Amino acid sequence: MTAYILNLLVLISVYAILSTTLNFIIGYAGIFSLAHAVFFGIGGYTAALVAMNVTPEFFVAVPVAMGAAAVTSLLLALPALRVRGEYFVAASLGLQVLAVTLFSEWKSFTGGIGGVIGIPAVELFGYPVYKPWQFLLMSLICLATIIVITRTLVHTSFGRSLKALRDSESAALASGKNITVIKTLSVVLSSSLAAAAGALYAFYMSFINVESFMLDTSVLVMAMVIIGGTATILGPLLGAALLMLIPSALTYLSFLPQTEIGSIQQMVYGMAMVLLMIFRPGGIVSSHPGGSK
């Protein structure tokens, strides 16, 4: 039971990083993306490649993974971010679909459908981190660091520009702000930090394949942000914990057919989203129950 709880806590912390980084662009910049799992995957595959061929050192593999995601997001964000609103959502959806195809077919990098196996344990200054409680501590430190980074940025002039962009892109443009640069920087930062979660996931699981980085994952992470509460610190954390605990809780309900747990889980997610949109549009943590934050 202890091993099960530790495993669940590690996965919650990884998804909390993902939801926190997505919240940075959704909550503060008003950019809705359905491609967050792409950068989660790039981080995981790159860290695995570095660990297996160069070194599993955390302070080598993770920065390289973050850099790969940042460069990829920069190349893809520049044309996509010239559109706004629902058009960017459609562009990000296209990117997600394209990435799944590449992850499935680029066998020299991703191992194809079979994935990457035998990823070595991550090392911190030469010491392997393989015990679950050690990995949980490391992932929690990464989560806290990313929260501090995003929280600090939100309170800078860059953060104020993001909020202006979120509230009214036209007004931000009229006030002289370079919205393309602001959007691009926010997406690059969010994507690179999401790659850190991918690296942690790869090291913890010792195996990754495309199934972990599909559209379902992007939708799940977005649900975590929206259900928890956008533009808040605790919202994405609560959303991640809640949506990761639901599948575990459902398995303990003996009257539910085990073969249908996945479908029931999706129904619960959908019902939660509908109820929140009706009674608390700003999310669970929002201080504005009658409207979005």
PDB file of N, CA, C and O in Angstrom, residues 76-85 87-88 91 169 178-181 183-184:
ATOM      1  N   LEU A  76       7.458  26.386 -33.933  1.00  0.00           N
ATOM      2  CA  LEU A  76       6.056  26.140 -34.253  1.00  0.00           C
ATOM      3  C   LEU A  76       5.139  27.277 -33.810  1.00  0.00           C
ATOM      4  O   LEU A  76       4.082  27.493 -34.404  1.00  0.00           O
ATOM      5  N   ALA A  77       5.560  28.017 -32.777  1.00  0.00           N
ATOM      6  CA  ALA A  77       4.697  29.063 -32.233  1.00  0.00           C
ATOM      7  C   ALA A  77       4.673  30.311 -33.103  1.00  0.00           C
ATOM      8  O   ALA A  77       3.644  30.978 -33.206  1.00  0.00           O
ATOM      9  N   LEU A  78       5.785  30.626 -33.727  1.00  0.00           N
ATOM     10  CA  LEU A  78       5.857  31.871 -34.501  1.00  0.00           C
ATOM     11  C   LEU A  78       4.769  31.969 -35.572  1.00  0.00           C
ATOM     12  O   LEU A  78       4.095  32.998 -35.659  1.00  0.00           O
ATOM     13  N   PRO A  79       4.569  30.923 -36.392  1.00  0.00           N
ATOM     14  CA  PRO A  79       3.460  31.043 -37.347  1.00  0.00           C
ATOM     15  C   PRO A  79       2.084  30.863 -36.707  1.00  0.00           C
ATOM     16  O   PRO A  79       1.131  31.553 -37.058  1.00  0.00           O
ATOM     17  N   ALA A  80       1.966  29.944 -35.747  1.00  0.00           N
ATOM     18  CA  ALA A  80       0.657  29.632 -35.165  1.00  0.00           C
ATOM     19  C   ALA A  80       0.101  30.781 -34.339  1.00  0.00           C
ATOM     20  O   ALA A  80      -1.108  31.009 -34.302  1.00  0.00           O
ATOM     21  N   LEU A  81       0.974  31.525 -33.656  1.00  0.00           N
ATOM     22  CA  LEU A  81       0.516  32.577 -32.758  1.00  0.00           C
ATOM     23  C   LEU A  81       0.096  33.848 -33.487  1.00  0.00           C
ATOM     24  O   LEU A  81      -0.295  34.829 -32.855  1.00  0.00           O
ATOM     25  N   ARG A  82       0.175  33.841 -34.797  1.00  0.00           N
ATOM     26  CA  ARG A  82      -0.322  34.993 -35.545  1.00  0.00           C
ATOM     27  C   ARG A  82      -1.848  34.978 -35.623  1.00  0.00           C
ATOM     28  O   ARG A  82      -2.463  35.961 -36.016  1.00  0.00           O
ATOM     29  N   VAL A  83      -2.434  33.849 -35.262  1.00  0.00           N
ATOM     30  CA  VAL A  83      -3.886  33.767 -35.196  1.00  0.00           C
ATOM     31  C   VAL A  83      -4.314  33.877 -33.736  1.00  0.00           C
ATOM     32  O   VAL A  83      -3.494  33.794 -32.833  1.00  0.00           O
ATOM     33  N   ARG A  84      -5.586  34.057 -33.498  1.00  0.00           N
ATOM     34  CA  ARG A  84      -6.045  34.240 -32.135  1.00  0.00           C
ATOM     35  C   ARG A  84      -7.253  33.359 -31.827  1.00  0.00           C
ATOM     36  O   ARG A  84      -7.893  32.825 -32.730  1.00  0.00           O
ATOM     37  N   GLY A  85      -7.530  33.238 -30.530  1.00  0.00           N
ATOM     38  CA  GLY A  85      -8.733  32.558 -30.078  1.00  0.00           C
ATOM     39  C   GLY A  85      -8.855  31.134 -30.561  1.00  0.00           C
ATOM     40  O   GLY A  85      -7.936  30.319 -30.460  1.00  0.00           O
ATOM     41  N   TYR A  87      -8.854  29.915 -33.415  1.00  0.00           N
ATOM     42  CA  TYR A  87      -7.961  29.516 -34.500  1.00  0.00           C
ATOM     43  C   TYR A  87      -6.657  28.940 -33.945  1.00  0.00           C
ATOM     44  O   TYR A  87      -6.082  28.013 -34.522  1.00  0.00           O
ATOM     45  N   PHE A  88      -6.188  29.502 -32.834  1.00  0.00           N
ATOM     46  CA  PHE A  88      -4.981  28.938 -32.222  1.00  0.00           C
ATOM     47  C   PHE A  88      -5.268  27.574 -31.622  1.00  0.00           C
ATOM     48  O   PHE A  88      -4.430  26.669 -31.670  1.00  0.00           O
ATOM     49  N   ALA A  91      -5.042  25.253 -34.390  1.00  0.00           N
ATOM     50  CA  ALA A  91      -3.645  25.056 -34.793  1.00  0.00           C
ATOM     51  C   ALA A  91      -2.929  24.124 -33.816  1.00  0.00           C
ATOM     52  O   ALA A  91      -2.151  23.256 -34.230  1.00  0.00           O
ATOM     53  N   GLU A 169      -6.784  41.462 -26.356  1.00  0.00           N
ATOM     54  CA  GLU A 169      -5.650  41.455 -27.270  1.00  0.00           C
ATOM     55  C   GLU A 169      -5.620  42.740 -28.098  1.00  0.00           C
ATOM     56  O   GLU A 169      -4.558  43.307 -28.352  1.00  0.00           O
ATOM     57  N   ASN A 178       3.982  44.411 -28.076  1.00  0.00           N
ATOM     58  CA  ASN A 178       4.273  43.471 -29.159  1.00  0.00           C
ATOM     59  C   ASN A 178       3.668  42.119 -28.781  1.00  0.00           C
ATOM     60  O   ASN A 178       4.304  41.293 -28.120  1.00  0.00           O
ATOM     61  N   ILE A 179       2.429  41.899 -29.204  1.00  0.00           N
ATOM     62  CA  ILE A 179       1.713  40.722 -28.739  1.00  0.00           C
ATOM     63  C   ILE A 179       2.314  39.425 -29.290  1.00  0.00           C
ATOM     64  O   ILE A 179       2.246  38.388 -28.630  1.00  0.00           O
ATOM     65  N   THR A 180       2.919  39.480 -30.471  1.00  0.00           N
ATOM     66  CA  THR A 180       3.538  38.267 -31.024  1.00  0.00           C
ATOM     67  C   THR A 180       4.704  37.807 -30.164  1.00  0.00           C
ATOM     68  O   THR A 180       4.846  36.622 -29.853  1.00  0.00           O
ATOM     69  N   VAL A 181       5.539  38.753 -29.740  1.00  0.00           N
ATOM     70  CA  VAL A 181       6.681  38.423 -28.876  1.00  0.00           C
ATOM     71  C   VAL A 181       6.201  37.923 -27.525  1.00  0.00           C
ATOM     72  O   VAL A 181       6.722  36.930 -26.992  1.00  0.00           O
ATOM     73  N   LYS A 183       3.299  36.524 -26.724  1.00  0.00           N
ATOM     74  CA  LYS A 183       2.723  35.188 -26.892  1.00  0.00           C
ATOM     75  C   LYS A 183       3.813  34.134 -27.066  1.00  0.00           C
ATOM     76  O   LYS A 183       3.779  33.067 -26.436  1.00  0.00           O
ATOM     77  N   THR A 184       4.763  34.432 -27.924  1.00  0.00           N
ATOM     78  CA  THR A 184       5.819  33.462 -28.218  1.00  0.00           C
ATOM     79  C   THR A 184       6.634  33.134 -26.979  1.00  0.00           C
ATOM     80  O   THR A 184       6.889  31.959 -26.677  1.00  0.00           O
TER      81      THR A 184
END
